[in-house]
CSV table of C-alpha atoms in Angstrom, one decimal:
chain,number,residue,atom,x,y,z
A,221,SER,CA,77.8,71.8,68.0
A,222,SER,CA,78.5,71.8,71.7
A,223,THR,CA,80.1,75.3,72.2
A,224,ASN,CA,79.0,78.5,73.4
A,225,SER,CA,78.9,80.1,70.2
A,226,PHE,CA,77.9,78.7,66.4
A,227,SER,CA,78.7,80.5,63.1
A,228,THR,CA,77.4,79.6,60.0
A,229,ALA,CA,76.5,81.3,56.6
A,230,THR,CA,73.3,78.7,56.1
A,231,VAL,CA,70.1,80.4,56.0
A,232,GLY,CA,67.6,78.5,58.1
A,233,THR,CA,66.2,77.4,61.2
A,234,TYR,CA,68.4,76.6,64.2
A,235,TYR,CA,67.8,74.7,67.9
A,236,VAL,CA,70.1,75.5,71.0
A,237,TYR,CA,69.9,73.7,74.3
A,238,GLN,CA,71.8,73.1,77.4
A,239,THR,CA,72.9,69.8,79.2
A,240,LEU,CA,74.2,69.7,82.4
A,241,GLY,CA,75.2,66.5,83.4
A,242,GLU,CA,72.5,64.1,82.7
A,243,CYS,CA,69.8,67.2,82.5
A,244,VAL,CA,69.1,68.8,79.1
A,245,SER,CA,67.0,72.0,79.1
A,246,SER,CA,63.9,72.8,76.4
A,247,ARG,CA,65.3,74.0,73.3
A,248,THR,CA,65.5,77.4,72.4
A,249,THR,CA,64.7,78.1,68.4
A,250,VAL,CA,66.6,80.8,66.4
A,251,SER,CA,66.7,81.6,62.5
A,252,LEU,CA,68.7,83.1,60.4
A,253,SER,CA,67.8,84.7,57.7
A,254,GLU,CA,69.9,86.6,54.9
A,255,LYS,CA,68.9,90.5,54.3
A,256,ILE,CA,69.1,91.6,50.4
A,257,ALA,CA,71.2,94.4,49.4
A,258,PRO,CA,69.5,97.5,48.1
A,259,ALA,CA,70.6,98.7,44.4
A,260,ALA,CA,73.2,101.0,44.2
A,261,PRO,CA,72.0,104.8,43.6
A,262,ILE,CA,71.5,106.3,40.2
A,263,VAL,CA,73.7,109.6,39.9
A,264,ALA,CA,75.1,111.1,37.0
A,265,ASP,CA,78.7,112.3,36.4
A,266,LEU,CA,78.8,116.4,36.7
A,267,ALA,CA,81.0,118.7,35.1
A,268,VAL,CA,80.6,122.6,35.6
A,269,CYS,CA,82.4,125.7,34.9
A,270,LYS,CA,85.2,127.5,36.7
A,271,GLY,CA,83.2,129.5,39.4
A,272,GLU,CA,80.1,127.8,39.1
A,273,ASN,CA,78.5,125.2,42.0
A,274,GLY,CA,77.4,121.8,40.5
A,275,THR,CA,75.1,119.5,43.1
A,276,PHE,CA,75.0,115.2,43.0
A,277,SER,CA,72.0,114.2,42.6
A,278,SER,CA,70.6,110.8,43.7
A,279,ASN,CA,67.3,108.7,42.7
A,280,VAL,CA,67.6,107.6,46.3
A,281,ILE,CA,68.8,108.6,49.9
A,282,ALA,CA,72.4,108.1,49.5
A,283,VAL,CA,75.8,108.0,51.6
A,284,TRP,CA,78.2,110.0,50.2
A,285,TYR,CA,82.0,108.8,49.8
A,286,SER,CA,85.3,111.2,48.5
A,287,SER,CA,87.2,107.5,48.6
A,288,ALA,CA,85.8,104.4,48.7
A,289,ASN,CA,85.9,104.6,52.7
A,290,GLU,CA,85.9,108.1,53.6
A,291,GLU,CA,82.0,109.2,54.4
A,292,LEU,CA,81.2,112.9,53.6
A,293,ALA,CA,77.3,112.8,54.4
A,294,THR,CA,74.3,111.5,53.7
A,295,GLY,CA,71.1,112.4,51.6
A,296,GLN,CA,69.2,112.8,48.2
A,297,THR,CA,71.9,115.9,47.2
A,298,TYR,CA,75.6,116.3,47.8
A,299,LYS,CA,77.6,119.3,46.7
A,300,PRO,CA,81.0,118.5,46.3
A,301,THR,CA,83.7,121.4,46.4
A,302,VAL,CA,86.9,120.0,44.8
A,303,ALA,CA,87.1,118.3,41.3
A,304,GLY,CA,87.5,114.2,41.2
A,305,THR,CA,86.0,111.0,41.9
A,306,TYR,CA,83.1,110.5,44.4
A,307,TYR,CA,81.2,107.4,45.4
A,308,ALA,CA,77.2,106.7,46.7
A,309,LYS,CA,76.0,104.1,48.3
A,310,GLN,CA,72.2,103.3,49.3
A,311,ILE,CA,72.0,101.8,52.7
A,312,SER,CA,68.6,99.9,53.8
A,313,ASP,CA,67.7,98.2,57.0
A,314,GLY,CA,71.4,98.0,57.7
A,315,CYS,CA,73.0,96.7,54.6
A,316,TYR,CA,74.5,99.1,51.6
A,317,SER,CA,74.8,98.7,48.0
A,318,ASP,CA,77.5,98.5,46.0
A,319,ALA,CA,79.1,101.7,45.0
A,320,THR,CA,78.0,104.3,42.3
A,321,THR,CA,81.2,106.0,40.9
A,322,VAL,CA,80.6,109.4,39.4
A,323,SER,CA,83.6,112.3,38.6
A,324,TYR,CA,82.9,115.9,39.4
A,325,THR,CA,84.7,118.2,36.9
A,326,ILE,CA,85.2,121.9,36.9
A,327,ASN,CA,85.7,123.3,33.7
A,328,ALA,CA,88.3,126.0,33.0
A,329,LEU,CA,86.8,129.2,31.0
A,330,PRO,CA,88.0,129.9,27.6
A,331,GLN,CA,91.3,132.4,27.3
A,332,PHE,CA,91.1,135.2,24.9
A,333,THR,CA,92.7,138.9,24.1
A,334,THR,CA,91.0,141.5,22.4
A,335,THR,CA,93.0,144.6,21.5
A,336,ASP,CA,91.3,148.6,21.2
A,337,VAL,CA,91.5,149.8,17.4
A,338,SER,CA,92.3,154.0,16.9
A,339,VAL,CA,92.0,155.4,13.2
A,340,ILE,CA,91.8,158.7,11.8
A,341,TYR,CA,89.1,159.5,10.1
A,342,GLY,CA,89.1,158.5,6.5
A,343,ALA,CA,91.2,156.1,6.8
A,344,VAL,CA,90.5,152.5,6.5
A,345,VAL,CA,88.7,150.9,9.5
A,346,PRO,CA,90.4,147.7,10.3
A,347,ASN,CA,88.8,144.8,11.8
A,348,LEU,CA,88.0,143.9,15.7
A,349,GLU,CA,90.0,141.0,16.4
A,350,VAL,CA,89.9,138.5,19.2
A,351,THR,CA,92.6,136.1,19.5
A,352,THR,CA,91.1,132.8,21.4
A,353,ASP,CA,91.5,128.8,20.6
A,354,ILE,CA,90.2,128.1,17.0
A,355,ALA,CA,87.6,126.0,18.3
A,356,ASN,CA,85.8,128.8,20.3
A,357,THR,CA,82.9,130.6,19.4
A,358,VAL,CA,83.3,134.4,19.8
A,359,THR,CA,80.0,136.5,19.6
A,360,TRP,CA,79.9,140.1,19.4
A,361,TYR,CA,77.5,142.7,20.3
A,362,PHE,CA,76.8,146.7,20.1
A,363,ASN,CA,74.2,148.3,22.4
A,364,SER,CA,73.1,145.1,23.6
A,365,ALA,CA,72.0,143.4,20.4
A,366,GLU,CA,74.3,140.7,18.7
A,367,VAL,CA,75.8,142.3,15.4
A,368,GLY,CA,78.5,139.3,14.7
A,369,THR,CA,80.5,136.1,15.1
A,370,GLY,CA,84.1,134.9,14.3
A,371,SER,CA,87.1,136.2,15.7
A,372,SER,CA,87.8,138.8,13.0
A,373,PHE,CA,84.9,141.5,12.9
A,374,ALA,CA,84.1,144.7,10.5
A,375,THR,CA,81.9,147.2,12.3
A,376,GLY,CA,81.1,149.1,9.0
A,377,LYS,CA,81.6,152.1,10.9
A,378,THR,CA,83.9,154.9,9.0
A,379,ALA,CA,82.3,158.3,11.2
A,380,SER,CA,83.9,159.9,13.7
A,381,GLY,CA,83.1,158.8,17.3
A,382,THR,CA,83.9,156.6,20.0
A,383,TYR,CA,82.0,152.9,19.8
A,384,THR,CA,82.3,150.7,22.2
A,385,TYR,CA,81.6,146.7,20.9
A,386,ASN,CA,81.1,143.7,23.9
A,387,VAL,CA,82.5,140.3,23.2
A,388,THR,CA,82.1,136.7,24.6
A,389,VAL,CA,84.1,133.9,23.9
A,390,SER,CA,82.5,130.5,24.5
A,391,ASN,CA,84.0,126.6,24.3
A,392,PRO,CA,81.4,125.1,23.0
A,393,THR,CA,82.6,121.5,23.7
A,394,THR,CA,82.2,122.7,27.9
A,395,GLY,CA,79.5,124.8,27.3
A,396,CYS,CA,81.6,127.7,29.3
A,397,THR,CA,81.5,131.3,28.6
A,398,ALA,CA,84.0,133.8,29.9
A,399,ALA,CA,83.5,136.9,31.2
A,400,GLN,CA,82.4,139.3,28.5
A,401,ALA,CA,85.1,142.0,27.6
A,402,SER,CA,84.7,145.6,25.8
A,403,VAL,CA,86.8,146.7,22.9
A,404,ILE,CA,86.8,150.2,21.9
A,405,LEU,CA,87.2,151.7,18.4
A,406,GLN,CA,87.8,155.1,18.1
A,407,ILE,CA,87.5,157.1,15.2
A,408,SER,CA,89.1,160.8,15.4
A,409,ASP,CA,88.7,163.4,13.6
A,410,CYS,CA,92.5,164.5,13.4
A,411,ASP,CA,95.8,162.5,14.3
A,412,LEU,CA,96.1,162.9,18.4
A,413,VAL,CA,99.8,161.9,18.5
A,414,ALA,CA,101.2,163.8,21.3
C-alpha cells in the first residue's frame, strides 16, 4: 500500500519505506502482535439484611461498574451502597476482560407484632403470642436463656409477678433476624381496673 497510513488486523511483520522520485529509503521493520485479553473476574452474588453492609470480593484486581460503562472503582473488593446489578472487568496490559455480572440484594427484616399479657392470679394464664409470617422462626428467651420456639408460647408461670420475655423472629430463607422485642406477662394479686 502506498499511503501515509495502513490498517490491518493481520498479525505479522511489515516493512515500510519512503520513495521520492526514483530514490527509495531503507526499509523500517514493524510488527503487529495480538494481546490476549485476561480472564473475567470471579465474583459471587451478594445478599445482606437491611441495616448491614456487604462487600464484593474478586479473585483479581477488577474495575467495577454500576452499568456496562459507568466506572465506579478499581480494586479487589468493592462495597456497594444500593441494591442492583454490578459488573467487574479485569484489565491487563491495556486489555479488558469480558464483564462478570453480579447482583447485590438487600433483604428486608421479618415483620412481627407482640402483645403484653395481664391476668389475675388464679386465672388461666394465656400463651404469649407473636403474629408473623408462618414461614418465620420465632424464638423465646427468659433471663437470656432460650426457653421455647413457635409463635405461641406457654410460659408455665402461675405465681403473681411481672415476667419479661424476649423474642426474636428470623426468616430462614434470607437468614435475616429482626431486632429482639420484649413481651411482658403480669400476674396480679387483685383486679387493678381503675
